[in-house]
Amino acid sequence: MSQQRTLPGDDVPVVLSVQGTHGPIVHAMSAEAARRDVVPGARVVDVQAIHPDLHVEQADTQGDRALLERVVMWARRWCPWTVRDREDGILMDITGAAHLFGGEARMLRDIGQRFRMQGLSARLAVAPTRGAAQMLARYGGGGVICEADDVEVALAPLPVEALRIDRDTVRLLQRLGLKTVGRLMEVPRVALMRRFDRMAAEVNPLVLLDRALGRAGDPLNAPEDAVRWLARVRLPEPVIDPEPHLEALAADLCRQLARAEQGARRLRLTIYRVDGEWRSRDVALASSSREAAHLVRLMAGKLEGIDPGFGFDLLTLEALAVEPLALHQDHLDGSRDAGKDVAALLDRLTAKLGPEKVTWSAWCESHVPERVEGRVAALAGDARAAPALVKERPLRLLEPAEEIAVLYAVPEGPPARFRWRRVAYLTARFEGPERIAPEWWRDRPGTRLRDYYKVEAGDGRRFWLFREGVLGDGRGSDPRWFMQGIFA
């Protein structure tokens, strides 16, 4: 049984909430909520007390941020330099690009139309500086094209909040009677420098005003386009079985990777059905590779269980993660690299059995013996070398450690006689103690320390024992003895 969510009408105030210090607070609001003087940062319970018909939804800030990042890259169809403006805006440097669209006015109309086609609303502004464009888009009504000679006139009626300064600075300027940007421009500079000269440039209203007016530099540092390693095959008619086309897909992708001397670590095969649905399968590799035959074998085992529907006419193969992989020459004697064979075996086993079934040992940062070694997925990363141990450790550790019965103990030393697994042993010689304290950041309060001893029995067998706790430590009764490991 599915549950459908009914969307409120335009006359109902809607807010998105996030968790604040003292409960949910308003993160964003609809136009109707803004008309009722609902502001970001207000407590939801206080707003609900004033507006009982308030409709509250949980904000997905992470999803909004990811969507904005995609929109930033999508906006590069108009100019090559775009960057995210905080959490809800996009900055575009259209210098030298507006004439390609018939001028700034036509470019602005095209941007607004394409955003509406994507179901997004946008408030647009063009100005000689990024600061002026930000202020005009957010507080100037949008759709403004400001020339270089008109910046001061266009910014003068805007409130000082348009400088994007914190609330305390806004409150201070308002107490001084400086409620608009124009009034701030009229005040002599020396009178305000002493009050704001110690503030950071990002929140200093004088610095932000200079940047908006073009008196100080404010460059746009746009990130580079993300390289997408993608191969696609378009079919003239729908098919049911994608396996015959995997070889061409893998060969195309490997050619792209070879030109850049890269190797794939994670792949995604996507099948687009004719009914508009799509299905994808991910494949991980133990080491970077661009061998088409190996990639085909891995993907072929992932096709089971895919519902083809009425068929599909588009297949894509994308390398989600790549690593540098330089060109290399095979051995002259025709021998194979054993490391590559092991990596290929791990890839095939993981693709068939699942990542949780194929694991190897991983070394962890801990001085407690049973925590030094753990199990991780073989494709999670490269196996790290064993840490350098100052003390000798047995090759075989018991997990968990087994308790032994002490028949006779030497004061402040190992047991002179002990019984383990129904066999009594006599201590011939020993070495120790080696004291290992509890890890206070992980262990529970009251955990007792350990004193480890290397013990050699009369028959030559060597053991690694420890005493848990000491007499009078206030953390329990008499200390107990355990068998931790056996030396070869």
Short mmCIF file of C-alpha atoms in Angstrom, two decimals:
data_model
loop_
_atom_site.label_atom_id
_atom_site.label_comp_id
_atom_site.label_asym_id
_atom_site.label_seq_id
_atom_site.Cartn_x
_atom_site.Cartn_y
_atom_site.Cartn_z
CA MET A 1 0.00 0.00 0.00
CA SER A 2 1.58 3.27 -1.07
CA GLN A 3 1.11 6.58 0.71
CA GLN A 4 0.72 9.72 -1.38
CA ARG A 5 1.67 13.18 -0.13
CA THR A 6 -0.82 15.97 -0.85
CA LEU A 7 0.85 19.25 -1.77
CA PRO A 8 -0.60 22.40 -0.15
CA GLY A 9 -2.12 25.20 -2.21
CA ASP A 10 -0.49 28.54 -3.02
CA ASP A 11 -2.33 30.24 -0.16
CA VAL A 12 -0.78 27.94 2.47
CA PRO A 13 2.61 29.00 3.91
CA VAL A 14 5.22 26.30 3.41
CA VAL A 15 8.63 26.19 5.14
CA LEU A 16 11.56 23.81 5.04
CA SER A 17 13.13 23.10 8.41
CA VAL A 18 16.52 21.97 9.65
CA GLN A 19 17.61 20.98 13.12
CA GLY A 20 18.83 23.88 15.21
CA THR A 21 20.31 24.23 18.68
CA HIS A 22 16.92 24.35 20.40
CA GLY A 23 14.81 22.43 17.91
CA PRO A 24 13.81 22.79 14.25
CA ILE A 25 14.35 26.19 12.64
CA VAL A 26 13.21 27.64 9.32
CA HIS A 27 15.66 26.97 6.50
CA ALA A 28 13.62 28.25 3.54
CA MET A 29 10.09 29.40 2.92
CA SER A 30 7.55 29.84 0.14
CA ALA A 31 6.36 33.17 -1.20
CA GLU A 32 3.22 33.02 0.94
CA ALA A 33 5.31 32.37 4.07
CA ALA A 34 7.58 35.29 3.19
CA ARG A 35 4.54 37.57 2.83
CA ARG A 36 3.60 36.59 6.39
CA ASP A 37 7.01 37.79 7.62
CA VAL A 38 8.47 34.33 8.18
CA VAL A 39 12.27 34.66 8.15
CA PRO A 40 15.06 32.05 8.00
CA GLY A 41 16.42 31.04 11.38
CA ALA A 42 13.11 31.42 13.22
CA ARG A 43 12.01 28.55 15.43
CA VAL A 44 9.33 26.43 13.80
CA VAL A 45 7.26 26.18 17.00
CA ASP A 46 7.16 29.98 17.30
CA VAL A 47 6.06 30.38 13.68
CA GLN A 48 3.40 27.68 14.08
CA ALA A 49 2.00 29.50 17.10
CA ILE A 50 1.44 32.58 14.93
CA HIS A 51 0.38 30.71 11.77
CA PRO A 52 -1.49 27.49 12.68
CA ASP A 53 -1.91 26.58 8.99
CA LEU A 54 1.85 26.45 8.46
CA HIS A 55 2.99 23.44 6.41
CA VAL A 56 6.45 22.15 7.50
CA GLU A 57 8.69 19.80 5.52
CA GLN A 58 12.17 18.52 6.35
CA ALA A 59 14.84 20.19 4.21
CA ASP A 60 17.24 18.03 2.23
CA THR A 61 20.28 20.31 2.36
CA GLN A 62 22.67 17.68 1.07
CA GLY A 63 20.45 16.95 -1.92
CA ASP A 64 20.02 20.67 -2.60
CA ARG A 65 23.79 21.14 -2.56
CA ALA A 66 24.33 18.25 -4.96
CA LEU A 67 21.64 19.61 -7.31
CA LEU A 68 23.22 23.06 -7.26
CA GLU A 69 26.62 21.58 -8.13
CA ARG A 70 25.08 19.87 -11.16
CA VAL A 71 23.31 23.07 -12.19
CA VAL A 72 26.60 24.97 -11.94
CA MET A 73 28.16 22.63 -14.49
CA TRP A 74 25.00 22.67 -16.63
CA ALA A 75 25.16 26.49 -16.76
CA ARG A 76 28.49 26.37 -18.58
CA ARG A 77 26.53 26.18 -21.82
CA TRP A 78 26.50 30.00 -21.66
CA CYS A 79 30.07 30.68 -20.47
CA PRO A 80 33.08 28.63 -19.36
CA TRP A 81 33.39 30.20 -15.90
CA THR A 82 30.65 29.32 -13.41
CA VAL A 83 30.86 28.74 -9.67
CA ARG A 84 28.45 28.15 -6.79
CA ASP A 85 27.43 31.24 -4.83
CA ARG A 86 26.99 30.03 -1.27
CA GLU A 87 24.03 27.64 -0.94
CA ASP A 88 21.45 29.04 -3.37
CA GLY A 89 23.10 30.90 -6.22
CA ILE A 90 25.32 30.68 -9.27
CA LEU A 91 27.95 33.17 -10.39
CA MET A 92 28.78 33.36 -14.09
CA ASP A 93 31.52 35.39 -15.76
CA ILE A 94 30.00 36.16 -19.17
CA THR A 95 32.85 38.39 -20.32
CA GLY A 96 33.30 37.78 -24.05
CA ALA A 97 30.38 35.33 -24.24
CA ALA A 98 27.27 37.55 -24.37
CA HIS A 99 27.68 38.39 -28.07
CA LEU A 100 27.31 34.70 -28.93
CA PHE A 101 23.67 34.93 -27.81
CA GLY A 102 22.86 38.29 -29.38
CA GLY A 103 23.78 40.49 -26.43
CA GLU A 104 23.24 40.54 -22.69
CA ALA A 105 19.48 41.05 -22.87
CA ARG A 106 18.88 38.06 -25.13
CA MET A 107 21.31 35.97 -23.13
CA LEU A 108 19.41 36.82 -19.95
CA ARG A 109 16.09 35.83 -21.53
CA ASP A 110 17.58 32.55 -22.77
CA ILE A 111 18.93 31.73 -19.31
CA GLY A 112 15.57 32.42 -17.67
CA GLN A 113 13.68 30.38 -20.26
CA ARG A 114 15.96 27.35 -19.96
CA PHE A 115 15.75 27.41 -16.17
CA ARG A 116 11.95 27.45 -16.38
CA MET A 117 12.09 24.51 -18.76
CA GLN A 118 13.97 22.59 -16.05
CA GLY A 119 11.33 23.49 -13.47
CA LEU A 120 13.57 26.02 -11.70
CA SER A 121 12.96 29.69 -11.04
CA ALA A 122 15.86 32.12 -11.17
CA ARG A 123 16.38 35.80 -10.39
CA LEU A 124 18.95 37.12 -12.83
CA ALA A 125 21.13 40.21 -12.97
CA VAL A 126 24.09 41.39 -15.05
CA ALA A 127 26.64 43.81 -13.60
CA PRO A 128 30.31 44.73 -14.11
CA THR A 129 31.31 43.10 -10.76
CA ARG A 130 30.26 39.90 -9.06
CA GLY A 131 29.29 41.77 -5.89
CA ALA A 132 26.97 44.12 -7.74
CA ALA A 133 25.38 41.22 -9.65
CA GLN A 134 24.77 39.35 -6.38
CA MET A 135 23.13 42.37 -4.77
CA LEU A 136 20.93 43.23 -7.75
CA ALA A 137 19.79 39.64 -8.28
CA ARG A 138 18.80 39.12 -4.65
CA TYR A 139 17.56 42.58 -3.64
CA GLY A 140 17.01 44.43 -6.90
CA GLY A 141 14.08 42.42 -8.21
CA GLY A 142 16.04 40.43 -10.81
CA GLY A 143 16.19 40.86 -14.57
CA VAL A 144 18.47 43.90 -14.19
CA ILE A 145 21.26 44.80 -16.61
CA CYS A 146 23.57 47.35 -15.01
CA GLU A 147 26.18 49.23 -17.02
CA ALA A 148 29.59 50.15 -15.59
CA ASP A 149 28.68 53.83 -15.20
CA ASP A 150 25.44 53.10 -13.35
CA VAL A 151 26.68 50.80 -10.58
CA GLU A 152 26.51 53.37 -7.79
CA VAL A 153 23.07 54.55 -8.85
CA ALA A 154 21.73 50.97 -9.09
CA LEU A 155 23.10 49.91 -5.70
CA ALA A 156 22.20 53.05 -3.75
CA PRO A 157 18.54 52.16 -2.92
CA LEU A 158 19.36 48.61 -1.81
CA PRO A 159 19.38 47.78 1.92
CA VAL A 160 22.70 47.20 3.66
CA GLU A 161 21.73 43.53 4.02
CA ALA A 162 22.46 43.23 0.30
CA LEU A 163 26.18 43.37 1.15
CA ARG A 164 25.68 39.92 2.73
CA ILE A 165 27.09 40.88 6.09
CA ASP A 166 26.17 39.27 9.41
CA ARG A 167 23.22 40.35 11.51
CA ASP A 168 25.31 42.13 14.14
CA THR A 169 26.93 44.35 11.52
CA VAL A 170 23.54 45.07 9.93
CA ARG A 171 22.14 46.02 13.33
CA LEU A 172 25.12 48.30 14.00
CA LEU A 173 24.77 50.10 10.67
CA GLN A 174 21.06 50.59 11.20
CA ARG A 175 21.68 52.11 14.62
CA LEU A 176 24.04 54.55 12.92
CA GLY A 177 21.25 55.48 10.50
CA LEU A 178 22.89 53.69 7.56
CA LYS A 179 20.00 51.59 6.30
CA THR A 180 20.79 51.68 2.58
CA VAL A 181 23.91 51.22 0.52
CA GLY A 182 23.59 54.82 -0.71
CA ARG A 183 23.76 56.19 2.83
CA LEU A 184 26.83 54.04 3.47
CA MET A 185 28.50 55.56 0.39
CA GLU A 186 27.84 59.10 1.66
CA VAL A 187 29.59 58.62 5.01
CA PRO A 188 33.26 59.71 5.02
CA ARG A 189 35.52 56.70 4.79
CA VAL A 190 37.77 57.71 7.69
CA ALA A 191 34.83 57.76 10.11
CA LEU A 192 34.10 54.06 9.48
CA MET A 193 37.60 52.66 9.02
CA ARG A 194 38.37 52.67 12.74
CA ARG A 195 35.23 50.70 13.50
CA PHE A 196 35.60 48.03 10.80
CA ASP A 197 39.34 47.82 10.10
CA ARG A 198 39.79 44.72 12.29
CA MET A 199 37.02 42.72 10.62
CA ALA A 200 37.81 39.97 8.10
CA ALA A 201 37.53 40.97 4.47
CA GLU A 202 34.68 38.49 3.87
CA VAL A 203 32.40 40.30 6.37
CA ASN A 204 33.78 43.84 6.31
CA PRO A 205 31.08 46.07 4.77
CA LEU A 206 33.61 48.57 3.44
CA VAL A 207 35.64 45.90 1.66
CA LEU A 208 32.50 44.30 0.23
CA LEU A 209 31.29 47.70 -0.97
CA ASP A 210 34.62 48.40 -2.68
CA ARG A 211 34.44 45.05 -4.44
CA ALA A 212 30.88 45.68 -5.60
CA LEU A 213 31.82 49.11 -6.95
CA GLY A 214 34.90 47.77 -8.73
CA ARG A 215 37.39 49.60 -6.52
CA ALA A 216 38.97 46.32 -5.29
CA GLY A 217 39.65 43.08 -7.05
CA ASP A 218 37.17 40.22 -6.74
CA PRO A 219 38.16 37.49 -9.21
CA LEU A 220 35.99 34.48 -9.99
CA ASN A 221 37.90 31.23 -9.42
CA ALA A 222 35.85 28.66 -11.26
CA PRO A 223 36.71 24.96 -10.89
CA GLU A 224 37.75 22.98 -13.91
CA ASP A 225 35.27 20.79 -15.73
CA ALA A 226 35.14 17.29 -14.33
CA VAL A 227 36.47 14.78 -16.83
CA ARG A 228 33.84 12.15 -17.58
CA TRP A 229 35.07 8.83 -18.90
CA LEU A 230 32.04 7.57 -20.76
CA ALA A 231 31.42 5.23 -23.68
CA ARG A 232 27.99 4.76 -25.24
CA VAL A 233 26.39 2.55 -27.86
CA ARG A 234 23.18 3.60 -29.60
CA LEU A 235 21.22 0.78 -31.20
CA PRO A 236 19.04 1.19 -34.30
CA GLU A 237 16.28 -0.91 -32.72
CA PRO A 238 15.52 -2.25 -29.22
CA VAL A 239 17.26 -5.43 -28.08
CA ILE A 240 16.85 -7.71 -25.10
CA ASP A 241 20.37 -9.04 -24.51
CA PRO A 242 23.10 -6.40 -23.95
CA GLU A 243 26.00 -8.86 -23.72
CA PRO A 244 26.95 -8.77 -27.45
CA HIS A 245 27.54 -5.01 -27.17
CA LEU A 246 29.75 -5.07 -24.05
CA GLU A 247 32.93 -5.68 -26.01
CA ALA A 248 32.52 -2.52 -28.10
CA LEU A 249 31.66 -0.49 -25.01
CA ALA A 250 34.72 -1.70 -23.07
CA ALA A 251 37.04 -1.21 -26.05
CA ASP A 252 35.89 2.39 -26.52
CA LEU A 253 36.29 3.23 -22.84
CA CYS A 254 39.73 1.61 -22.64
CA ARG A 255 40.91 3.64 -25.64
CA GLN A 256 39.89 6.83 -23.84
CA LEU A 257 41.70 5.76 -20.68
CA ALA A 258 44.82 4.71 -22.60
CA ARG A 259 45.16 8.14 -24.23
CA ALA A 260 45.18 9.75 -20.77
CA GLU A 261 47.27 6.94 -19.16
CA GLN A 262 44.50 6.22 -16.67
CA GLY A 263 42.99 3.00 -15.38
CA ALA A 264 39.48 2.35 -14.09
CA ARG A 265 38.80 1.37 -10.47
CA ARG A 266 34.98 1.58 -10.50
CA LEU A 267 32.65 1.12 -13.46
CA ARG A 268 28.94 1.66 -14.01
CA LEU A 269 27.01 -0.03 -16.79
CA THR A 270 23.69 1.67 -17.52
CA ILE A 271 20.95 0.27 -19.77
CA TYR A 272 18.22 2.66 -21.01
CA ARG A 273 14.92 1.00 -21.86
CA VAL A 274 12.54 2.19 -24.54
CA ASP A 275 9.85 2.93 -21.94
CA GLY A 276 12.03 5.61 -20.35
CA GLU A 277 13.29 3.49 -17.45
CA TRP A 278 16.95 2.70 -16.88
CA ARG A 279 18.92 0.08 -14.96
CA SER A 280 22.54 0.26 -13.80
CA ARG A 281 25.12 -2.11 -12.34
CA ASP A 282 28.36 -1.11 -10.61
CA VAL A 283 31.63 -3.03 -10.74
CA ALA A 284 34.69 -2.42 -8.54
CA LEU A 285 38.25 -3.49 -9.32
CA ALA A 286 41.07 -4.44 -6.97
CA SER A 287 43.59 -2.43 -9.02
CA SER A 288 43.31 0.02 -11.87
CA SER A 289 42.86 -1.64 -15.25
CA ARG A 290 42.06 -0.82 -18.86
CA GLU A 291 42.02 -4.33 -20.29
CA ALA A 292 38.80 -4.57 -22.28
CA ALA A 293 38.55 -8.37 -22.04
CA HIS A 294 38.83 -8.27 -18.25
CA LEU A 295 36.15 -5.56 -17.97
CA VAL A 296 33.80 -7.53 -20.20
CA ARG A 297 34.13 -10.63 -18.01
CA LEU A 298 33.31 -8.63 -14.92
CA MET A 299 30.26 -6.93 -16.42
CA ALA A 300 28.90 -10.11 -17.97
CA GLY A 301 28.32 -11.54 -14.51
CA LYS A 302 26.31 -8.49 -13.48
CA LEU A 303 23.64 -8.74 -16.16
CA GLU A 304 21.60 -11.43 -14.46
CA GLY A 305 18.43 -10.12 -12.91
CA ILE A 306 18.12 -7.01 -15.12
CA ASP A 307 14.57 -6.64 -16.42
CA PRO A 308 14.85 -5.56 -20.07
CA GLY A 309 11.17 -4.65 -20.33
CA PHE A 310 10.30 -4.10 -24.00
CA GLY A 311 13.98 -3.77 -24.85
CA PHE A 312 16.64 -1.06 -24.67
CA ASP A 313 18.33 1.02 -27.33
CA LEU A 314 21.12 2.79 -25.42
CA LEU A 315 23.97 1.42 -23.29
CA THR A 316 26.63 3.45 -21.48
CA LEU A 317 29.76 2.39 -19.64
CA GLU A 318 31.26 4.99 -17.30
CA ALA A 319 34.46 4.93 -15.24
CA LEU A 320 33.36 6.45 -11.92
CA ALA A 321 36.86 6.35 -10.40
CA VAL A 322 40.18 6.30 -12.23
CA GLU A 323 43.82 6.16 -11.22
CA PRO A 324 47.03 6.89 -13.13
CA LEU A 325 48.17 3.83 -15.03
CA ALA A 326 51.25 4.37 -17.15
CA LEU A 327 51.99 2.36 -20.25
CA HIS A 328 54.26 -0.60 -19.52
CA GLN A 329 56.07 -3.25 -21.48
CA ASP A 330 55.50 -6.93 -20.85
CA HIS A 331 58.36 -9.16 -19.76
CA LEU A 332 60.65 -10.27 -22.56
CA ASP A 333 60.50 -13.90 -21.43
CA GLY A 334 56.70 -13.93 -21.76
CA SER A 335 56.10 -14.34 -18.03
CA ARG A 336 53.01 -12.80 -16.44
CA ASP A 337 52.80 -10.36 -13.57
CA ALA A 338 51.58 -12.31 -10.53
CA GLY A 339 50.14 -9.16 -8.95
CA LYS A 340 47.85 -8.58 -11.91
CA ASP A 341 46.68 -12.17 -11.81
CA VAL A 342 45.75 -11.83 -8.14
CA ALA A 343 43.92 -8.56 -8.79
CA ALA A 344 41.97 -10.12 -11.67
CA LEU A 345 41.03 -13.08 -9.47
CA LEU A 346 39.78 -10.74 -6.73
CA ASP A 347 37.72 -8.85 -9.29
CA ARG A 348 36.04 -12.00 -10.58
CA LEU A 349 35.34 -13.42 -7.12
CA THR A 350 33.90 -10.13 -5.88
CA ALA A 351 31.70 -9.74 -8.96
CA LYS A 352 30.35 -13.27 -8.45
CA LEU A 353 30.09 -13.54 -4.66
CA GLY A 354 29.71 -9.93 -3.54
CA PRO A 355 32.12 -7.53 -1.82
CA GLU A 356 31.22 -8.71 1.69
CA LYS A 357 32.32 -12.29 0.87
CA VAL A 358 35.84 -11.48 -0.37
CA THR A 359 37.95 -9.88 2.36
CA TRP A 360 41.52 -9.63 3.50
CA SER A 361 43.35 -8.54 6.62
CA ALA A 362 43.88 -4.87 7.37
CA TRP A 363 46.14 -3.40 10.01
CA CYS A 364 44.58 -0.96 12.48
CA GLU A 365 46.17 1.63 14.74
CA SER A 366 45.87 0.01 18.17
CA HIS A 367 48.19 -1.41 20.83
CA VAL A 368 45.59 -3.95 22.03
CA PRO A 369 46.60 -7.23 20.31
CA GLU A 370 43.14 -8.39 19.22
CA ARG A 371 42.41 -5.01 17.61
CA VAL A 372 45.56 -4.71 15.49
CA GLU A 373 44.16 -6.87 12.68
CA GLY A 374 40.72 -6.53 11.08
CA ARG A 375 38.86 -7.71 8.01
CA VAL A 376 37.91 -5.36 5.16
CA ALA A 377 36.56 -5.87 1.66
CA ALA A 378 39.33 -6.79 -0.76
CA LEU A 379 38.28 -4.02 -3.15
CA ALA A 380 38.03 -1.36 -0.45
CA GLY A 381 41.68 -0.42 -0.89
CA ASP A 382 45.21 -1.71 -1.04
CA ALA A 383 46.45 -3.88 1.78
CA ARG A 384 48.70 -1.95 4.11
CA ALA A 385 52.00 -3.32 5.31
CA ALA A 386 52.17 -4.58 8.86
CA PRO A 387 53.17 -1.88 11.37
CA ALA A 388 56.64 -2.04 12.81
CA LEU A 389 56.39 -3.80 16.18
CA VAL A 390 58.92 -3.06 18.86
CA LYS A 391 58.09 -6.27 20.72
CA GLU A 392 57.98 -9.80 19.32
CA ARG A 393 54.47 -11.09 18.80
CA PRO A 394 53.24 -14.67 18.26
CA LEU A 395 52.08 -15.64 14.79
CA ARG A 396 48.96 -17.32 16.15
CA LEU A 397 46.59 -15.28 18.32
CA LEU A 398 43.53 -16.72 20.05
CA GLU A 399 40.33 -14.78 19.45
CA PRO A 400 39.00 -14.41 22.02
CA ALA A 401 41.71 -15.05 24.59
CA GLU A 402 41.10 -18.21 26.63
CA GLU A 403 41.16 -18.14 30.40
CA ILE A 404 43.68 -20.45 32.12
CA ALA A 405 43.64 -21.94 35.61
CA VAL A 406 46.65 -20.86 37.70
CA LEU A 407 47.88 -23.60 40.01
CA TYR A 408 50.74 -21.66 41.51
CA ALA A 409 51.76 -18.06 40.80
CA VAL A 410 55.01 -16.21 41.41
CA PRO A 411 54.40 -12.84 43.11
CA GLU A 412 54.62 -10.05 40.51
CA GLY A 413 55.47 -12.64 37.88
CA PRO A 414 53.92 -15.29 35.61
CA PRO A 415 52.20 -18.43 36.91
CA ALA A 416 54.71 -21.11 37.92
CA ARG A 417 52.17 -23.81 37.06
CA PHE A 418 48.99 -23.38 35.02
CA ARG A 419 46.39 -25.52 33.26
CA TRP A 420 45.13 -24.77 29.73
CA ARG A 421 42.77 -27.02 27.79
CA ARG A 422 43.00 -29.72 30.51
CA VAL A 423 46.80 -29.91 30.25
CA ALA A 424 49.06 -28.76 33.10
CA TYR A 425 52.26 -26.86 32.23
CA LEU A 426 55.32 -26.02 34.31
CA THR A 427 57.00 -22.69 33.59
CA ALA A 428 60.71 -23.19 32.78
CA ARG A 429 61.59 -19.59 31.95
CA PHE A 430 59.77 -16.35 31.17
CA GLU A 431 60.22 -12.81 29.89
CA GLY A 432 58.19 -9.78 30.96
CA PRO A 433 56.04 -8.13 32.00
CA GLU A 434 54.94 -5.91 29.13
CA ARG A 435 52.15 -3.66 30.37
CA ILE A 436 49.37 -2.61 27.98
CA ALA A 437 46.93 -0.04 29.30
CA PRO A 438 43.28 0.20 28.18
CA GLU A 439 42.42 2.53 25.32
CA TRP A 440 40.40 5.10 27.26
CA TRP A 441 38.85 6.54 24.08
CA ARG A 442 37.37 3.13 23.13
CA ASP A 443 37.12 0.94 26.25
CA ARG A 444 34.41 1.17 28.86
CA PRO A 445 35.16 2.74 32.25
CA GLY A 446 36.58 0.18 34.66
CA THR A 447 38.53 -1.78 32.03
CA ARG A 448 41.64 -3.28 33.66
CA LEU A 449 45.18 -3.12 32.37
CA ARG A 450 47.12 -6.16 31.18
CA ASP A 451 50.59 -7.51 32.01
CA TYR A 452 51.89 -9.78 29.23
CA TYR A 453 54.52 -12.54 29.70
CA LYS A 454 56.36 -14.76 27.27
CA VAL A 455 56.43 -18.15 28.95
CA GLU A 456 58.36 -21.26 27.90
CA ALA A 457 57.05 -24.52 29.32
CA GLY A 458 59.15 -27.51 30.30
CA ASP A 459 58.46 -29.30 26.99
CA GLY A 460 59.74 -26.30 24.97
CA ARG A 461 56.40 -24.85 23.95
CA ARG A 462 56.19 -21.05 24.14
CA PHE A 463 53.06 -19.14 25.10
CA TRP A 464 51.95 -15.53 25.39
CA LEU A 465 49.98 -15.02 28.62
CA PHE A 466 48.58 -11.96 30.29
CA ARG A 467 47.23 -11.08 33.69
CA GLU A 468 44.15 -8.87 33.61
CA GLY A 469 44.36 -6.36 36.43
CA VAL A 470 46.51 -6.11 39.52
CA LEU A 471 45.71 -6.51 43.19
CA GLY A 472 44.32 -3.37 44.75
CA ASP A 473 43.52 -1.54 41.53
CA GLY A 474 39.92 -1.02 42.67
CA ARG A 475 38.51 -2.39 39.42
CA GLY A 476 37.33 -5.82 40.40
CA SER A 477 38.25 -8.90 42.39
CA ASP A 478 41.42 -10.94 42.02
CA PRO A 479 43.24 -10.68 38.68
CA ARG A 480 42.52 -13.33 36.04
CA TRP A 481 44.94 -15.02 33.63
CA PHE A 482 44.41 -15.60 29.93
CA MET A 483 46.15 -17.35 27.02
CA GLN A 484 46.57 -14.78 24.20
CA GLY A 485 48.80 -16.54 21.67
CA ILE A 486 51.20 -19.33 20.78
CA PHE A 487 54.70 -18.85 19.38
CA ALA A 488 55.83 -21.05 16.49
#
